[in-house]
Amino acid sequence: MSKISIITINYNDLKGLKKTFNSIVNQSNKDFEYLVIDGGSSDGSKEFIEQNSDKLAYWISEKDSGIYNAMNKGIKAASGEYILFLNSGDFLVDDTIIDRVLKIIDGKEEIYYGNLFCSQNGNRISLWSPPDVLSFSYFLDYSLPHPASFIKRNLFEKYFLYSENLKIISDWEFFIFCICKMNVSYKHIDLIVSDFDFEGVSSLKENENKISSEKEIVIKKHFPLFTEDIKVLVYGNSKRFKQFELLNKNKFKWNLLKGFMSLLLLFKPVKIKKYISKI
């Protein structure tokens, strides 16, 4: 059994598939299995996969019901101890990444996660480097970089596969559940593993409302007693609150702000006035 299973899902993205495929099969250390799950593409992707099937441990090309349905097919077919999802358009940053990762992954942790570049239109726009220590408040705004995370396969068997009812953030659900509720072990690999194609569904601005509504569903499902507390945490992580904190460190500006707020609240309820006077 290979230590790592790399899974690529694809649908009508032949150009992205080739980029991803080449970055994987050209690795200097080939001690991994590679699986491609295609959604019944009609752009030549299926033919490309067939022509290169000798480099794959498993592949399939058939209609699916969405991203997470395809990922779950890959999980069920994989046999590696850890799973890495590298979807069409994403790629490993150089030919030695798997070799370096294998020297770090010793099987002691259940999730290993590295860093990744975020790219748009072929240009790298940012570096995503998650913290070494994760927290619930971190997950309210962020997730782990999926194309740079090595997830122990038996976690999917022990808990659940990706929820196919969610269309965008099912991987976020899996991470926040495993780490914040089940306390699975993890380790940050301080290594840039992959380059993430920022054109994906979760990155599109028009999907922000959908992401928020799906996160609300997940919180109510797994953390129902914390829904009100989460509102406070979200505010605490907000840009406005952080600006408020900076002002608090400057005595002159803080007193100026208090005076201005008192002026604004002259005609507000007494309870609010009392609160402001205590700040």
Coordinates of C-alpha atoms in Angstrom, one line a residue:
M1 CA 0.0 0.0 0.0
S2 CA 1.3 3.4 -0.9
K3 CA 1.5 6.0 1.8
I4 CA -0.1 8.7 -0.4
S5 CA -3.1 8.6 -2.8
I6 CA -3.3 11.6 -5.0
I7 CA -6.8 12.2 -6.4
T8 CA -7.6 14.6 -9.3
I9 CA -11.2 15.4 -10.2
N10 CA -11.9 16.9 -13.6
Y11 CA -14.8 18.0 -15.8
N12 CA -14.2 19.5 -19.3
D13 CA -10.9 21.1 -18.3
L14 CA -8.3 19.3 -20.5
K15 CA -5.8 22.2 -20.2
G16 CA -5.9 22.2 -16.4
L17 CA -5.9 18.4 -16.3
K18 CA -2.7 18.2 -18.4
K19 CA -1.0 20.8 -16.1
T20 CA -2.0 18.8 -13.0
F21 CA -1.2 15.4 -14.5
N22 CA 2.3 16.4 -15.6
S23 CA 3.2 17.9 -12.2
I24 CA 2.3 14.6 -10.5
V25 CA 3.7 11.9 -12.9
N26 CA 7.0 13.8 -13.2
Q27 CA 7.7 13.6 -9.5
S28 CA 11.2 12.2 -8.7
N29 CA 9.7 10.0 -6.0
K30 CA 6.9 7.9 -7.4
D31 CA 5.9 6.1 -4.2
F32 CA 2.3 7.1 -4.4
E33 CA -0.8 6.0 -6.3
Y34 CA -2.6 8.4 -8.7
L35 CA -6.4 8.4 -9.4
V36 CA -8.3 10.5 -11.8
I37 CA -12.1 11.0 -11.5
D38 CA -13.6 12.5 -14.6
G39 CA -17.2 13.7 -14.8
G40 CA -17.8 12.4 -18.3
S41 CA -16.0 15.2 -20.1
S42 CA -16.6 15.9 -23.8
D43 CA -13.5 18.1 -24.4
G44 CA -10.9 15.4 -24.9
S45 CA -10.2 14.8 -21.3
K46 CA -11.4 11.2 -21.4
E47 CA -9.2 10.5 -24.4
F48 CA -6.1 12.0 -22.6
I49 CA -6.8 9.9 -19.5
E50 CA -7.1 6.7 -21.6
Q51 CA -3.8 7.5 -23.4
N52 CA -2.0 7.8 -20.1
S53 CA -3.9 5.1 -18.1
D54 CA -0.6 3.2 -17.6
K55 CA 0.4 6.0 -15.2
L56 CA -2.8 5.7 -13.1
A57 CA -3.8 3.3 -10.4
Y58 CA -7.4 4.0 -11.1
W59 CA -9.6 6.2 -13.4
I60 CA -13.2 6.6 -14.3
S61 CA -15.1 8.9 -16.7
E62 CA -18.8 9.1 -16.0
K63 CA -21.4 11.6 -15.0
D64 CA -21.5 12.7 -11.4
S65 CA -23.7 14.9 -9.2
G66 CA -21.0 17.5 -8.4
I67 CA -17.5 18.1 -7.0
Y68 CA -17.9 16.2 -3.7
N69 CA -19.6 13.3 -5.3
A70 CA -16.5 13.0 -7.6
M71 CA -14.2 13.3 -4.6
N72 CA -16.1 10.6 -2.7
K73 CA -15.7 8.3 -5.7
G74 CA -11.9 8.9 -5.4
I75 CA -11.8 8.3 -1.7
K76 CA -13.7 5.0 -2.1
A77 CA -11.3 3.8 -4.8
A78 CA -8.1 5.0 -3.0
S79 CA -5.9 2.6 -0.9
G80 CA -3.2 5.0 0.4
E81 CA -2.7 5.8 4.0
Y82 CA -3.1 9.5 3.3
I83 CA -5.1 11.3 0.6
L84 CA -4.2 14.5 -1.3
F85 CA -6.7 16.2 -3.5
L86 CA -5.2 18.0 -6.5
N87 CA -7.9 19.0 -8.9
S88 CA -7.6 20.1 -12.5
G89 CA -5.7 23.3 -12.7
D90 CA -3.9 22.8 -9.4
F91 CA -0.3 21.5 -9.5
L92 CA 2.6 20.5 -7.4
V93 CA 5.2 23.3 -7.3
D94 CA 8.2 21.2 -8.3
D95 CA 9.3 17.6 -9.0
T96 CA 10.6 16.9 -5.6
I97 CA 7.6 17.8 -3.4
I98 CA 6.3 14.2 -2.9
D99 CA 9.8 13.1 -1.9
R100 CA 10.1 15.9 0.6
V101 CA 6.6 15.3 2.0
L102 CA 7.2 11.6 2.4
K103 CA 10.2 12.3 4.6
I104 CA 8.0 14.4 6.9
I105 CA 4.9 12.3 7.1
D106 CA 5.7 9.6 9.7
G107 CA 2.1 8.4 10.4
K108 CA 1.9 10.0 13.8
E109 CA -0.6 12.7 12.9
E110 CA -3.9 12.3 11.2
I111 CA -3.7 15.5 9.1
Y112 CA -0.6 17.1 7.7
Y113 CA -1.1 20.4 5.9
G114 CA 1.4 22.6 4.0
N115 CA 1.4 26.0 2.3
L116 CA 0.3 26.8 -1.2
F117 CA 0.4 29.6 -3.8
C118 CA -2.9 31.0 -5.0
S119 CA -2.8 31.9 -8.7
Q120 CA -5.2 33.7 -11.0
N121 CA -4.9 33.8 -14.8
G122 CA -1.5 32.1 -14.5
N123 CA -0.1 34.7 -12.0
R124 CA 0.6 34.0 -8.4
I125 CA -1.3 36.5 -6.3
S126 CA -0.7 35.3 -2.8
L127 CA 0.9 32.7 -0.5
W128 CA -1.4 30.8 1.9
S129 CA 0.5 29.7 5.0
P130 CA -1.9 28.4 7.7
P131 CA -0.8 28.7 11.4
D132 CA 0.9 25.9 13.3
V133 CA -1.8 25.9 16.0
L134 CA -5.4 25.8 14.8
S135 CA -8.4 27.1 16.6
F136 CA -12.2 27.3 16.3
S137 CA -12.0 31.0 15.6
Y138 CA -9.5 30.4 12.8
F139 CA -11.9 28.1 11.0
L140 CA -14.8 30.6 11.2
D141 CA -12.9 32.7 8.6
Y142 CA -10.5 30.2 7.0
S143 CA -10.0 26.5 6.2
L144 CA -7.0 24.3 5.5
P145 CA -5.5 24.5 2.0
H146 CA -7.2 21.4 0.5
P147 CA -4.6 21.0 -2.3
A148 CA -1.8 21.0 0.3
S149 CA -3.4 18.8 2.9
F150 CA -2.7 15.1 3.5
I151 CA -5.7 13.5 5.2
K152 CA -5.6 10.1 6.8
R153 CA -8.0 8.0 4.7
N154 CA -9.5 6.2 7.7
L155 CA -10.9 9.5 8.9
F156 CA -13.4 9.3 6.1
E157 CA -14.3 5.8 7.2
K158 CA -14.4 6.7 10.9
Y159 CA -16.5 9.9 10.5
F160 CA -18.1 10.6 7.1
L161 CA -17.4 11.3 3.5
Y162 CA -17.8 14.7 2.0
S163 CA -21.4 15.9 2.3
E164 CA -22.9 16.0 -1.2
N165 CA -25.7 18.2 0.0
L166 CA -23.2 21.0 0.3
K167 CA -21.9 22.4 -3.0
I168 CA -18.9 24.6 -1.9
I169 CA -17.6 24.0 1.6
S170 CA -17.9 20.3 2.4
D171 CA -14.1 20.1 2.8
W172 CA -14.4 22.9 5.3
E173 CA -17.0 21.0 7.2
F174 CA -14.8 17.9 7.3
F175 CA -11.8 19.9 8.7
I176 CA -13.7 21.9 11.3
F177 CA -15.5 18.8 12.5
C178 CA -12.4 16.6 12.7
I179 CA -10.1 19.2 14.3
C180 CA -12.5 21.3 16.5
K181 CA -14.9 18.6 17.5
M182 CA -13.1 15.3 17.3
N183 CA -9.7 16.7 18.2
V184 CA -7.8 14.7 15.6
S185 CA -4.1 15.3 15.5
Y186 CA -2.5 17.5 13.0
K187 CA 0.8 19.1 11.9
H188 CA 1.8 22.0 9.8
I189 CA 4.4 21.2 7.1
D190 CA 6.3 24.4 6.5
L191 CA 6.7 23.7 2.8
I192 CA 5.0 25.1 -0.2
V193 CA 3.3 22.1 -1.6
S194 CA 1.1 23.2 -4.5
D195 CA -0.2 26.0 -6.7
F196 CA -4.0 26.5 -6.3
D197 CA -6.1 27.7 -9.3
F198 CA -8.0 30.6 -7.8
E199 CA -10.7 30.3 -10.5
G200 CA -12.5 27.5 -8.6
V201 CA -16.2 27.7 -7.4
S202 CA -15.2 28.4 -3.8
S203 CA -13.1 31.4 -4.9
L204 CA -15.8 33.2 -7.0
K205 CA -17.1 36.4 -5.4
E206 CA -20.7 35.6 -6.4
N207 CA -20.6 32.5 -4.2
E208 CA -19.9 34.4 -1.0
N209 CA -23.6 34.3 0.1
K210 CA -23.8 30.6 -0.7
I211 CA -20.7 29.9 1.4
S212 CA -22.1 31.8 4.3
S213 CA -25.4 30.0 4.2
E214 CA -23.7 26.6 3.9
K215 CA -21.4 27.5 6.9
E216 CA -24.5 28.3 9.0
I217 CA -25.9 24.9 8.1
V218 CA -22.7 23.2 9.2
I219 CA -22.5 25.1 12.5
K220 CA -26.1 24.3 13.4
K221 CA -25.5 20.7 12.6
H222 CA -22.2 20.1 14.5
F223 CA -22.0 23.0 17.0
P224 CA -25.6 23.9 17.8
L225 CA -24.9 25.2 21.3
F226 CA -22.4 27.7 20.1
T227 CA -24.4 29.6 17.5
E228 CA -24.8 32.7 19.6
D229 CA -21.1 32.6 20.8
I230 CA -20.0 32.3 17.2
K231 CA -21.6 35.7 16.4
V232 CA -19.3 37.2 19.0
L233 CA -16.3 35.4 17.6
V234 CA -17.1 36.5 14.1
Y235 CA -17.3 40.1 15.3
G236 CA -14.1 39.7 17.3
N237 CA -12.3 38.6 14.0
S238 CA -13.8 41.5 12.0
K239 CA -11.7 44.3 10.6
R240 CA -13.8 46.8 12.5
F241 CA -13.1 45.2 15.9
K242 CA -9.4 45.0 15.2
Q243 CA -9.4 48.7 14.4
F244 CA -11.2 49.2 17.7
E245 CA -8.4 47.3 19.5
L246 CA -5.7 49.4 17.9
L247 CA -7.4 52.6 19.1
N248 CA -7.6 51.2 22.6
K249 CA -3.8 51.0 22.7
N250 CA -3.6 54.8 22.0
K251 CA -4.8 56.6 25.1
F252 CA -5.4 60.0 23.4
K253 CA -7.3 58.4 20.5
W254 CA -9.2 56.2 22.8
N255 CA -10.4 59.1 25.0
L256 CA -11.3 61.0 21.9
L257 CA -13.4 58.1 20.6
K258 CA -15.1 57.7 24.0
G259 CA -16.0 61.4 24.0
F260 CA -17.4 61.2 20.4
M261 CA -19.4 58.1 21.3
S262 CA -20.8 59.8 24.4
L263 CA -21.9 62.8 22.3
L264 CA -23.6 60.5 19.7
L265 CA -25.4 58.6 22.5
L266 CA -26.8 61.6 24.4
F267 CA -30.3 60.6 23.4
K268 CA -29.8 56.9 23.5
P269 CA -31.2 54.6 26.2
V270 CA -29.7 54.9 29.7
K271 CA -28.4 51.3 29.7
I272 CA -26.2 52.0 26.7
K273 CA -24.9 55.3 28.3
K274 CA -23.9 53.4 31.4
Y275 CA -22.1 50.8 29.3
I276 CA -20.1 53.5 27.4
S277 CA -19.2 55.2 30.7
K278 CA -17.5 51.9 31.9
I279 CA -15.4 51.4 28.8

